[in-house]
Short mmCIF file of C-alpha atoms and ligand atoms in Angstrom, two decimals:
data_model
loop_
_atom_site.label_atom_id
_atom_site.label_comp_id
_atom_site.label_asym_id
_atom_site.label_seq_id
_atom_site.Cartn_x
_atom_site.Cartn_y
_atom_site.Cartn_z
CA MET A 103 0.00 0.00 0.00
CA PRO A 104 1.58 3.37 -0.98
CA LEU A 105 2.45 5.67 1.87
CA LEU A 106 0.14 8.63 2.13
CA LEU A 107 2.00 11.62 3.49
CA LEU A 108 -0.81 12.72 5.72
CA PRO A 109 -0.83 13.40 9.42
CA ARG A 110 -1.89 10.27 11.27
CA ASN A 111 -5.59 11.05 11.68
CA HIS A 112 -5.89 12.07 8.01
CA ARG A 113 -4.10 8.92 6.93
CA VAL A 114 -6.52 6.84 8.94
CA PHE A 115 -9.41 8.82 7.49
CA CYS A 116 -8.23 8.18 3.93
CA GLN A 117 -7.63 4.50 4.64
CA LEU A 118 -11.16 4.23 5.94
CA CYS A 119 -12.48 5.99 2.84
CA ARG A 120 -10.53 3.59 0.63
CA LEU A 121 -11.76 0.59 2.57
CA ARG A 122 -15.30 1.86 2.25
CA ARG A 123 -14.85 2.27 -1.49
CA GLN A 124 -13.46 -1.25 -1.78
CA LEU A 125 -16.18 -2.83 0.31
CA SER A 126 -19.12 -0.82 -0.89
CA VAL A 127 -20.67 -1.25 -4.23
CA LEU A 128 -21.00 2.14 -5.90
CA PRO A 129 -24.54 3.50 -5.86
CA PRO A 130 -26.57 2.16 -8.80
CA THR A 131 -26.57 4.55 -11.72
CA THR A 132 -27.08 4.53 -15.44
CA ILE A 133 -24.01 6.76 -15.92
CA PRO A 134 -20.69 5.00 -16.52
CA ILE A 135 -18.34 5.52 -13.58
CA LEU A 136 -14.62 5.85 -14.25
CA GLU A 137 -12.86 4.96 -11.03
CA SER A 138 -9.27 4.95 -12.23
CA VAL A 139 -7.01 7.17 -14.27
CA ALA A 140 -6.51 4.31 -16.74
CA SER A 141 -10.24 3.87 -17.33
CA CYS A 142 -10.67 7.61 -17.83
CA ARG A 143 -7.81 7.71 -20.32
CA THR A 144 -9.31 4.77 -22.25
CA TRP A 145 -12.71 6.52 -22.30
CA ARG A 146 -11.06 9.71 -23.58
CA LEU A 147 -9.05 7.92 -26.29
CA LYS A 148 -12.27 6.49 -27.66
CA ALA A 149 -13.79 9.99 -27.79
CA PHE A 150 -10.66 11.26 -29.61
CA ASP A 151 -10.96 8.35 -32.09
CA GLU A 152 -14.62 9.14 -32.64
CA LYS A 153 -13.79 12.86 -33.04
CA LYS A 154 -16.24 13.76 -30.31
CA SER A 155 -15.90 16.94 -28.29
CA VAL A 156 -15.65 16.45 -24.53
CA GLY A 157 -16.95 18.98 -22.01
CA PHE A 158 -15.54 18.70 -18.50
CA VAL A 159 -17.04 19.88 -15.21
CA PRO A 160 -14.58 19.41 -12.31
CA THR A 161 -16.30 19.37 -8.91
CA MET A 162 -16.04 18.30 -5.31
CA GLY A 163 -19.60 16.91 -5.36
CA ALA A 164 -22.61 17.71 -3.12
CA PHE A 165 -24.40 19.12 -6.13
CA HIS A 166 -26.70 22.10 -6.22
CA GLU A 167 -28.17 24.12 -9.10
CA GLY A 168 -24.81 25.87 -9.59
CA HIS A 169 -23.11 22.59 -10.46
CA LEU A 170 -26.07 21.51 -12.57
CA SER A 171 -25.98 24.75 -14.56
CA LEU A 172 -22.37 23.94 -15.52
CA VAL A 173 -23.35 20.41 -16.51
CA ARG A 174 -26.27 21.65 -18.63
CA ARG A 175 -24.01 24.13 -20.39
CA SER A 176 -21.51 21.39 -21.13
CA LEU A 177 -24.22 19.04 -22.37
CA SER A 178 -25.53 21.68 -24.74
CA GLU A 179 -22.09 22.52 -26.19
CA ASN A 180 -20.34 19.13 -26.39
CA ASP A 181 -20.91 15.68 -27.84
CA LEU A 182 -19.88 14.15 -24.51
CA THR A 183 -19.72 15.45 -20.95
CA VAL A 184 -17.61 14.13 -18.11
CA VAL A 185 -18.02 15.31 -14.52
CA SER A 186 -15.34 14.64 -11.90
CA ILE A 187 -16.11 14.38 -8.21
CA PHE A 188 -13.01 14.58 -6.07
CA VAL A 189 -12.69 16.16 -2.65
CA ASN A 190 -9.05 17.14 -2.94
CA PRO A 191 -7.37 16.93 0.50
CA GLY A 192 -4.54 19.18 -0.68
CA GLN A 193 -6.78 22.21 -0.96
CA PHE A 194 -8.01 22.03 2.62
CA ALA A 195 -5.44 23.58 4.96
CA PRO A 196 -4.93 21.97 8.36
CA GLY A 197 -7.88 22.95 10.53
CA GLU A 198 -10.20 23.45 7.53
CA ASP A 199 -13.25 21.32 6.84
CA PHE A 200 -11.91 18.35 4.82
CA GLU A 201 -13.42 15.69 7.06
CA LYS A 202 -16.83 17.30 7.30
CA TYR A 203 -17.07 18.43 3.66
CA PRO A 204 -20.44 17.14 2.38
CA ARG A 205 -20.18 13.88 0.47
CA MET A 206 -23.39 12.66 -1.14
CA LEU A 207 -22.46 10.48 -4.09
CA SER A 208 -25.80 8.65 -4.51
CA ARG A 209 -27.74 11.89 -4.68
CA ASP A 210 -25.17 13.46 -7.02
CA LEU A 211 -25.39 10.53 -9.43
CA GLU A 212 -29.18 10.64 -9.35
CA GLN A 213 -29.13 14.33 -10.18
CA LEU A 214 -26.75 13.79 -13.08
CA ALA A 215 -28.78 10.88 -14.44
CA GLY A 216 -31.95 12.98 -14.25
CA GLY A 217 -30.38 15.98 -15.97
CA GLN A 218 -30.95 15.88 -19.68
CA VAL A 219 -30.55 18.53 -22.33
CA SER A 220 -32.14 18.33 -25.76
CA VAL A 221 -29.87 19.30 -28.63
CA GLY A 222 -31.52 19.20 -32.06
CA GLY A 223 -34.20 16.89 -30.68
CA VAL A 224 -31.63 14.45 -29.27
CA PHE A 225 -31.36 14.11 -25.49
CA ARG A 226 -27.90 14.28 -23.97
CA THR A 227 -27.04 13.12 -20.45
CA THR A 228 -23.70 13.11 -18.64
CA SER A 229 -21.56 10.55 -20.44
CA ALA A 230 -19.28 9.59 -17.54
CA VAL A 231 -18.37 10.45 -13.98
CA PHE A 232 -14.70 10.40 -13.01
CA LEU A 233 -14.22 9.37 -9.37
CA PRO A 234 -10.48 9.10 -8.86
CA SER A 235 -8.84 8.07 -5.59
CA VAL A 236 -6.54 10.24 -3.51
CA GLN A 237 -3.74 7.72 -4.11
CA GLU A 238 -3.99 7.98 -7.87
CA MET A 239 -4.31 11.75 -7.97
CA HIS A 240 -1.38 12.22 -5.57
CA PRO A 241 1.05 9.37 -6.33
CA SER A 242 3.75 10.98 -4.16
CA GLY A 243 1.28 11.31 -1.29
CA ILE A 244 -0.24 14.51 -0.03
CA THR A 245 -0.11 16.32 3.27
CA ARG A 246 -2.41 19.18 4.02
CA ASP A 247 0.47 20.96 5.67
CA VAL A 248 2.38 22.55 2.78
CA ALA A 249 5.68 22.60 4.68
CA SER A 250 5.91 18.82 4.62
CA GLN A 251 4.61 18.25 1.09
CA LYS A 252 6.69 16.25 -1.34
CA GLY A 253 6.28 15.83 -5.05
CA THR A 254 5.26 18.06 -7.93
CA PHE A 255 3.09 21.14 -7.55
CA VAL A 256 1.86 23.81 -9.92
CA GLU A 257 1.83 27.46 -8.95
CA VAL A 258 0.36 30.32 -10.95
CA GLU A 259 2.46 33.21 -9.71
CA GLY A 260 0.88 36.60 -9.20
CA CYS A 261 -2.75 35.64 -8.92
CA SER A 262 -2.97 33.49 -5.82
CA HIS A 263 -2.22 35.83 -2.93
CA GLN A 264 -5.03 38.37 -3.24
CA MET A 265 -8.74 38.10 -2.29
CA GLU A 266 -9.52 34.54 -1.11
CA GLY A 267 -5.83 33.69 -1.57
CA ALA A 268 -4.88 36.22 1.11
CA ILE A 269 -6.99 34.33 3.63
CA ARG A 270 -6.23 30.83 2.29
CA PRO A 271 -2.60 31.18 1.14
CA THR A 272 -2.13 27.55 0.09
CA LEU A 273 -5.45 27.13 -1.71
CA TYR A 274 -4.61 28.14 -5.25
CA ARG A 275 -1.39 26.15 -5.54
CA ALA A 276 -3.39 23.08 -4.52
CA ILE A 277 -6.15 23.86 -7.00
CA ALA A 278 -3.71 24.60 -9.85
CA THR A 279 -2.00 21.28 -9.14
CA ILE A 280 -5.11 19.12 -9.01
CA VAL A 281 -6.69 20.80 -12.01
CA THR A 282 -3.53 20.29 -14.08
CA LYS A 283 -3.66 16.59 -13.21
CA LEU A 284 -7.37 16.35 -14.02
CA PHE A 285 -6.77 18.08 -17.35
CA ASN A 286 -3.89 15.69 -18.13
CA VAL A 287 -6.24 12.76 -17.67
CA VAL A 288 -9.50 14.08 -19.13
CA GLN A 289 -7.97 16.27 -21.90
CA PRO A 290 -11.21 18.15 -22.31
CA THR A 291 -12.22 20.17 -25.34
CA ASN A 292 -14.14 22.59 -23.11
CA VAL A 293 -14.11 23.19 -19.36
CA TYR A 294 -16.92 24.77 -17.32
CA LEU A 295 -16.23 26.62 -14.07
CA GLY A 296 -18.41 28.80 -11.88
CA GLN A 297 -18.15 32.57 -11.44
CA LYS A 298 -18.80 32.02 -7.73
CA ASP A 299 -15.12 31.06 -7.44
CA ILE A 300 -13.93 33.80 -9.78
CA GLN A 301 -10.31 33.84 -8.63
CA GLN A 302 -10.07 30.08 -9.13
CA ALA A 303 -11.67 30.26 -12.57
CA LEU A 304 -9.47 33.10 -13.86
CA MET A 305 -6.37 31.43 -12.44
CA ILE A 306 -7.23 28.19 -14.25
CA ARG A 307 -7.68 30.10 -17.49
CA GLN A 308 -4.24 31.64 -17.02
CA LEU A 309 -2.76 28.25 -16.14
CA CYS A 310 -3.97 26.83 -19.46
CA ARG A 311 -2.52 29.82 -21.29
CA ASP A 312 0.83 29.77 -19.48
CA LEU A 313 1.34 26.01 -19.78
CA LEU A 314 0.32 26.09 -23.46
CA LEU A 315 -2.31 23.46 -22.85
CA ALA A 316 -4.15 22.29 -25.93
CA ASP A 317 -6.82 20.30 -24.11
CA PRO A 318 -8.24 22.57 -22.92
CA ASP A 319 -7.08 25.65 -24.76
CA ALA A 320 -7.41 28.71 -22.47
CA LYS A 321 -10.11 30.08 -24.77
CA ARG A 322 -12.18 27.00 -23.99
CA VAL A 323 -12.24 27.58 -20.24
CA HIS A 324 -15.77 28.90 -19.79
CA ILE A 325 -16.80 30.82 -16.68
CA VAL A 326 -20.52 30.42 -16.05
CA ARG A 327 -22.58 32.99 -14.14
CA THR A 328 -23.25 32.40 -10.45
CA VAL A 329 -26.56 30.71 -9.65
CA ARG A 330 -28.24 32.39 -6.69
CA ASP A 331 -31.10 31.67 -4.36
CA PRO A 332 -34.04 33.41 -6.04
CA ILE A 333 -35.32 34.83 -2.74
CA ASP A 334 -32.29 36.39 -1.06
CA GLY A 335 -29.61 36.20 -3.75
CA VAL A 336 -27.23 34.00 -1.75
CA ALA A 337 -24.75 32.29 -4.08
CA LEU A 338 -25.42 28.55 -4.02
CA SER A 339 -22.50 26.69 -2.47
CA SER A 340 -21.99 23.19 -1.12
CA ARG A 341 -20.76 24.71 2.13
CA ASN A 342 -24.12 26.45 2.65
CA ALA A 343 -25.19 23.05 4.00
CA TYR A 344 -23.21 23.88 7.17
CA LEU A 345 -25.51 26.81 7.97
CA SER A 346 -28.22 26.47 10.60
CA VAL A 347 -31.64 27.88 9.73
CA ASP A 348 -30.87 31.12 11.58
CA GLU A 349 -27.43 31.41 10.01
CA ARG A 350 -28.86 30.80 6.55
CA SER A 351 -31.38 33.61 7.14
CA CYS A 352 -28.41 35.99 7.67
CA ALA A 353 -26.29 34.78 4.74
CA GLY A 354 -27.84 37.27 2.27
CA THR A 355 -25.81 40.02 3.95
CA LEU A 356 -22.75 39.30 1.81
CA TYR A 357 -24.48 39.71 -1.54
CA ARG A 358 -26.37 42.77 -0.28
CA ALA A 359 -23.05 44.28 0.80
CA LEU A 360 -21.53 43.64 -2.63
CA GLN A 361 -24.58 45.16 -4.30
CA ALA A 362 -24.26 48.26 -2.10
CA ALA A 363 -20.62 48.65 -3.16
CA GLU A 364 -21.55 48.20 -6.81
CA THR A 365 -24.28 50.84 -6.53
CA ALA A 366 -21.93 53.33 -4.84
CA TRP A 367 -19.33 52.74 -7.56
CA THR A 368 -21.83 53.03 -10.39
CA ARG A 369 -23.04 56.35 -8.95
CA GLY A 370 -19.51 57.73 -9.16
CA GLY A 371 -18.26 56.99 -5.65
CA THR A 372 -14.61 56.23 -5.06
CA LYS A 373 -13.48 52.71 -4.34
CA GLU A 374 -13.03 53.74 -0.70
CA LYS A 375 -16.65 54.92 -0.56
CA SER A 376 -17.89 51.80 -2.31
CA ILE A 377 -16.15 49.52 0.17
CA SER A 378 -17.52 51.63 3.04
CA ALA A 379 -21.02 51.20 1.65
CA ALA A 380 -20.51 47.43 1.76
CA ALA A 381 -19.11 47.60 5.30
CA ALA A 382 -22.16 49.57 6.45
CA VAL A 383 -24.47 46.85 5.14
CA VAL A 384 -22.44 44.23 6.98
CA GLU A 385 -22.57 46.24 10.22
CA GLN A 386 -26.37 46.43 9.97
CA GLY A 387 -26.48 42.72 9.10
CA LYS A 388 -24.41 41.93 12.18
CA ILE A 389 -26.91 43.67 14.45
CA GLU A 390 -29.79 41.71 12.92
CA ALA A 391 -27.79 38.49 13.12
CA ALA A 392 -26.90 39.08 16.77
CA SER A 393 -30.60 39.33 17.60
CA LYS A 394 -30.88 35.72 16.34
CA GLY A 395 -27.76 34.64 18.21
CA VAL A 396 -25.71 34.49 15.00
CA GLU A 397 -22.20 35.90 14.85
CA MET A 398 -20.85 37.31 11.60
CA LYS A 399 -17.36 38.52 10.74
CA LEU A 400 -16.32 40.23 7.54
CA GLU A 401 -12.92 39.06 6.27
CA TYR A 402 -12.85 41.48 3.36
CA VAL A 403 -14.70 43.26 0.61
CA GLU A 404 -12.23 44.32 -2.04
CA MET A 405 -12.05 45.58 -5.61
CA ASN A 406 -9.32 44.18 -7.86
CA ASP A 407 -8.47 44.57 -11.51
CA ALA A 408 -9.77 41.46 -13.29
CA ASP A 409 -6.63 41.09 -15.37
CA SER A 410 -3.73 41.86 -13.01
CA PHE A 411 -5.67 41.09 -9.79
CA GLU A 412 -4.12 44.27 -8.38
CA VAL A 413 -6.09 46.01 -5.65
CA LEU A 414 -7.66 49.21 -6.97
CA ASP A 415 -6.46 52.44 -5.43
CA GLY A 416 -8.94 53.80 -2.88
CA LYS A 417 -9.27 57.14 -4.69
CA LEU A 418 -10.22 55.59 -8.02
CA HIS A 419 -13.76 55.96 -9.25
CA LYS A 420 -15.69 54.90 -12.31
CA GLY A 421 -14.81 58.07 -14.26
CA SER A 422 -11.09 58.06 -13.47
CA ARG A 423 -10.84 54.37 -14.17
CA SER A 424 -12.38 54.54 -17.61
CA LEU A 425 -9.55 56.94 -18.51
CA GLY A 426 -6.90 54.50 -17.31
CA GLY A 427 -8.19 51.08 -18.28
CA THR A 428 -11.34 49.24 -19.11
CA ASN A 429 -10.72 45.81 -17.63
CA PRO A 430 -13.66 44.62 -15.60
CA ILE A 431 -13.33 44.91 -11.82
CA LEU A 432 -13.67 42.00 -9.44
CA LEU A 433 -15.74 43.09 -6.47
CA THR A 434 -15.27 40.19 -4.08
CA GLY A 435 -16.10 39.45 -0.47
CA MET A 436 -15.72 36.86 2.23
CA LEU A 437 -17.98 36.71 5.26
CA TRP A 438 -18.03 34.29 8.17
CA VAL A 439 -21.54 33.37 9.24
CA GLY A 440 -21.03 31.43 12.43
CA LYS A 441 -18.27 28.96 11.58
CA THR A 442 -19.03 28.95 7.85
CA ARG A 443 -16.96 30.97 5.41
CA LEU A 444 -18.97 32.36 2.50
CA VAL A 445 -17.48 33.92 -0.63
CA ASP A 446 -19.19 35.84 -3.38
CA ASN A 447 -18.44 38.38 -6.10
CA ILE A 448 -19.85 40.73 -8.68
CA VAL A 449 -17.96 41.50 -11.87
CA ILE A 450 -18.26 45.23 -12.55
CA GLY A 451 -17.86 46.59 -16.06
CA ASP A 452 -17.80 44.50 -19.17
CA SER A 453 -18.34 41.18 -17.38
CA GLY A 454 -19.06 39.48 -20.71
CA THR A 455 -15.34 39.50 -21.49
CA ILE A 456 -14.67 37.03 -18.68
CA VAL A 457 -17.99 35.42 -17.78
CA SER A 458 -20.58 34.05 -20.16
N1 LIG B 238 -23.61 29.10 -7.29
C1 LIG B 238 -22.84 28.65 -8.26
N2 LIG B 238 -23.07 29.03 -9.54
C2 LIG B 238 -22.28 28.59 -10.54
N3 LIG B 238 -21.23 27.76 -10.38
C3 LIG B 238 -20.96 27.36 -9.13
C4 LIG B 238 -21.73 27.79 -8.00
N4 LIG B 238 -21.22 27.22 -6.90
C5 LIG B 238 -20.16 26.49 -7.28
N5 LIG B 238 -20.00 26.57 -8.63
C6 LIG B 238 -18.94 25.97 -9.41
O1 LIG B 238 -19.02 24.55 -9.38
C7 LIG B 238 -17.72 24.01 -9.56
C8 LIG B 238 -17.49 22.97 -8.51
O2 LIG B 238 -17.45 23.63 -7.25
P1 LIG B 238 -17.51 22.87 -5.87
O3 LIG B 238 -17.80 21.44 -6.10
O4 LIG B 238 -16.35 23.26 -5.05
O5 LIG B 238 -18.84 23.47 -5.23
P2 LIG B 238 -19.02 24.74 -4.35
O6 LIG B 238 -20.45 24.95 -4.13
O7 LIG B 238 -18.19 25.83 -4.93
O8 LIG B 238 -18.39 24.27 -3.00
P3 LIG B 238 -17.82 25.12 -1.83
O9 LIG B 238 -18.96 25.38 -0.95
O10 LIG B 238 -16.82 24.18 -1.28
O11 LIG B 238 -17.16 26.35 -2.37
C9 LIG B 238 -16.74 25.17 -9.45
O12 LIG B 238 -16.35 25.58 -10.77
C10 LIG B 238 -17.58 26.24 -8.79
O13 LIG B 238 -17.16 27.56 -9.06
C1 LIG B 239 -11.82 23.08 -9.30
C2 LIG B 239 -11.94 22.06 -8.17
C3 LIG B 239 -12.75 20.86 -8.64
C4 LIG B 239 -10.53 21.56 -7.86
O1 LIG B 239 -10.54 20.64 -6.82
C5 LIG B 239 -12.54 22.69 -6.90
O2 LIG B 239 -11.73 23.69 -6.40
C6 LIG B 239 -13.96 23.15 -7.08
O3 LIG B 239 -14.83 22.28 -7.13
O4 LIG B 239 -14.21 24.38 -7.20
N1 LIG B 240 -15.11 25.62 -4.25
C1 LIG B 240 -13.86 26.33 -4.29
C2 LIG B 240 -12.67 25.60 -3.77
C3 LIG B 240 -12.58 25.51 -2.30
O1 LIG B 240 -13.19 26.29 -1.57
O2 LIG B 240 -11.84 24.64 -1.84
#
């Protein structure tokens, strides 16, 4: 058995997961399951031979409408669609929620099997689900503590330390690494990622460009608009499952704060003023939350250039910016609601150049 470079409790956890996989029969499904890298490569070679386009939706499972919107988009634009479900230990720092991350494979498979898209009168369903093991994805082992990691990692310099990366400094290296491996196996024609994780999605696009990947070409990394709760606008997220009923009722604060910043900016306010407008909404939200016994803490609301990821100067405003550059702006935020970290963003300006 290969040595997993995980702290003891994580190693035991992974061994248990493996044992469970070996003992348990996978949930019944009509969708072919690819459990190994070899089987996924064989599946892909056949698609290459048949000259079929392959859309790829990488995920960590626990599906919601956000995931399903990516799958539908892929189904409508590709001959074949493959979805991966892999909770990557490397992207959970020590102390983060790897063990409790929601895992609901049966339900996920049911949702995929039930999701059809009609293209020219022909119904398309997900063609395959890739469910790799930790051992195969990290042949040199993986620790969640970066200092003791061994093996090969991918880093996209310059776009991993701002926004969410400032709070989770090891996240984007781990994502760049796992996504590179997934791309090496799946070799997708098109990839579909969510705007909800805008920093991740733009970093992956840059990774494809910088590493001269052909499958996928950077131009074929599609960023799909965030799906929100129709009532309070909360961005759907697997981690929302951690929220209690009272916490969930407070979660709309983040999007409302971002909207307030966007409005202030659109009306000609400086970046400083726009961020203050967001902070004021959060302060009000905190008072309302406290009355329900819910604690909230704002990590940040920030505005960054969508291309360089540089933080905008506080004195900039819509008018001055249009003189200097027309890249869209990433208005992003992170809010703790109880023990759950929520992220969200609005792309200001010509969002169509990055999201579609
Ligand atoms: N609300 C959403 N709208 C559109 N895409 C989404 C949404 N939420 C997640 N995605 C996208 O789905 C893909 C898989 O994400 P993942 O499985 O991590 O789910 P998640 O809801 O983002 O989970 P988490 O709560 O851990 O952030 C990513 O590209 C992600 O950006
Ligand atoms: C892109 C990803 C599948 C890599 O593990 C993950 O970060 C996610 O689901 O957003
Ligand atoms: N869903 C984005 C990746 C992460 O939070 O780990």
